[in-house]
Amino acid sequence: MPAPEILERVLAIEVGAARIEGALLADPDLGRVWRAQAALTEACRSVGMEDISVQEGDLATRPLRVDPDEGETARGVWLAGETLRILLSPGDLVADPERAVRRCLGAGVRPDGSEGPMPEAEPDLVDAISTAMRDAPGPLIGALRAALTMRTLTLSASPSAERLLFICADHAVRGGRAGRELTDPLPEGLGLTAGPGEPRWVLLPATALSTGGFRVWSPGSPSGLASLLDGMRDEVGRGLGALPTLRRWRDLALASGADRHGRSRMRDLVRLLMSRPIVTGQIVAEELGVTPRGALNLIGEAAEAGLLDELTRRRSYRAWAISPVAGRLRNRTVARGMRGRPGRAAQAGADGEGADLTTDQGEARAPAPRDRSGEEAALAELDAALAAADRLLERYRLR
């Protein structure tokens, strides 16, 4: 892809992402809701890209404390939950890169057919990632540099870990720092709390590659980079488009809370929903200090006011989401098993990566020797194009 085309796409993405970042910084409550729903989608899409069945609805409408051995869907929910931990608390890739890289590798998924343990966060790998990201002229280029460095030095051992590192780098370049790390159990309701460790990321690689069709994660090849940039440009536009909807919901929620009498807890529920876009009766009862019956009554009032929609229709586990998130869950689910996506052989033919390791009968076979000459040439071309982008963006860096 010619350097001018890369520059055009990079600048379009950076400008759109900066508009989102500015809006979310100016309105932290809006930012927490926007990132919570974006994290839900990104976690499921990233796991789904590894051919593991999971939908946003699976993750939002069942308890997140599941056993990965219970079945395919439970495994997908568990892996997506591990991914969510990183998205909701990205850490600090600048101040503590070793821990950030280790967490990404720990939450990464090995591709089907891969053998052996996940790579470790060795000092050489961590140093190379830090060097690649240092002095990046913008979040997108910094994130690309970090992900490509991990991809090259780990021989593409875990594409999902590379995507997580991409997001952690985006968070870091935007000034994000470490805060309270999420540990087991993962908070239900996708709770985000204000503080220095609050996520700052904007760019979502898996969502960009899997909305409106499936595109391969292959940022080290010209075609793969073009697909990623095209998808991100479109996803940034969708992210901007979601802001007015969330603002309307927020204004309706605040007005609804203000109309209640002094003893009503509706205003407290509205404040809770600003950081917990998905709730259960137990969450509301514990957070507001009310009885389970009182929590369900509050939820019912919010649903009647158009603030909440029920996600589940069963007695064993009931969950509600704020209306914009509920609509997103209904409209943006991923087909189970990524049906319609190209097979691994087709992916390999497209970019020379991820060859199919099974026969037609499903039997394992040895992978063909990998010719890295084409990949190295593509990376050299990519380096030259990104260097040109560096020089252009450097002119606009704040001094």
PDB file of N, CA and C in Angstrom, residues 63-64 185-191 276-280 283:
ATOM      1  N   PRO A  63     -23.904 -15.414  34.675  1.00  0.00           N
ATOM      2  CA  PRO A  63     -22.850 -15.053  35.623  1.00  0.00           C
ATOM      3  C   PRO A  63     -21.486 -15.266  35.006  1.00  0.00           C
ATOM      4  N   LEU A  64     -20.547 -14.364  35.282  1.00  0.00           N
ATOM      5  CA  LEU A  64     -19.211 -14.479  34.708  1.00  0.00           C
ATOM      6  C   LEU A  64     -18.347 -15.480  35.454  1.00  0.00           C
ATOM      7  N   PRO A 185     -13.246 -12.553  41.525  1.00  0.00           N
ATOM      8  CA  PRO A 185     -14.053 -12.697  40.333  1.00  0.00           C
ATOM      9  C   PRO A 185     -14.184 -11.373  39.584  1.00  0.00           C
ATOM     10  N   LEU A 186     -14.394 -11.472  38.288  1.00  0.00           N
ATOM     11  CA  LEU A 186     -14.588 -10.273  37.476  1.00  0.00           C
ATOM     12  C   LEU A 186     -15.901  -9.612  37.875  1.00  0.00           C
ATOM     13  N   PRO A 187     -15.907  -8.317  38.146  1.00  0.00           N
ATOM     14  CA  PRO A 187     -17.151  -7.668  38.557  1.00  0.00           C
ATOM     15  C   PRO A 187     -18.232  -7.820  37.501  1.00  0.00           C
ATOM     16  N   GLU A 188     -19.400  -8.272  37.933  1.00  0.00           N
ATOM     17  CA  GLU A 188     -20.520  -8.324  37.009  1.00  0.00           C
ATOM     18  C   GLU A 188     -21.012  -6.901  36.762  1.00  0.00           C
ATOM     19  N   GLY A 189     -21.646  -6.693  35.639  1.00  0.00           N
ATOM     20  CA  GLY A 189     -22.129  -5.371  35.301  1.00  0.00           C
ATOM     21  C   GLY A 189     -21.097  -4.510  34.599  1.00  0.00           C
ATOM     22  N   LEU A 190     -19.901  -5.074  34.321  1.00  0.00           N
ATOM     23  CA  LEU A 190     -18.848  -4.339  33.615  1.00  0.00           C
ATOM     24  C   LEU A 190     -18.545  -3.025  34.315  1.00  0.00           C
ATOM     25  N   GLY A 191     -18.438  -3.081  35.628  1.00  0.00           N
ATOM     26  CA  GLY A 191     -18.265  -1.857  36.394  1.00  0.00           C
ATOM     27  C   GLY A 191     -16.939  -1.169  36.130  1.00  0.00           C
ATOM     28  N   ARG A 276     -22.177   1.249  35.879  1.00  0.00           N
ATOM     29  CA  ARG A 276     -22.535  -0.162  35.732  1.00  0.00           C
ATOM     30  C   ARG A 276     -23.662  -0.271  34.715  1.00  0.00           C
ATOM     31  N   PRO A 277     -23.352  -0.326  33.419  1.00  0.00           N
ATOM     32  CA  PRO A 277     -24.424  -0.338  32.423  1.00  0.00           C
ATOM     33  C   PRO A 277     -25.223  -1.631  32.391  1.00  0.00           C
ATOM     34  N   ILE A 278     -24.717  -2.693  33.023  1.00  0.00           N
ATOM     35  CA  ILE A 278     -25.450  -3.950  33.137  1.00  0.00           C
ATOM     36  C   ILE A 278     -25.575  -4.265  34.623  1.00  0.00           C
ATOM     37  N   VAL A 279     -26.786  -4.508  35.082  1.00  0.00           N
ATOM     38  CA  VAL A 279     -27.002  -4.736  36.510  1.00  0.00           C
ATOM     39  C   VAL A 279     -27.878  -5.961  36.726  1.00  0.00           C
ATOM     40  N   THR A 280     -27.768  -6.510  37.920  1.00  0.00           N
ATOM     41  CA  THR A 280     -28.680  -7.534  38.418  1.00  0.00           C
ATOM     42  C   THR A 280     -29.316  -6.993  39.691  1.00  0.00           C
ATOM     43  N   ILE A 283     -26.634  -6.770  42.365  1.00  0.00           N
ATOM     44  CA  ILE A 283     -25.739  -5.614  42.245  1.00  0.00           C
ATOM     45  C   ILE A 283     -26.403  -4.371  42.822  1.00  0.00           C
TER      46      ILE A 283
END
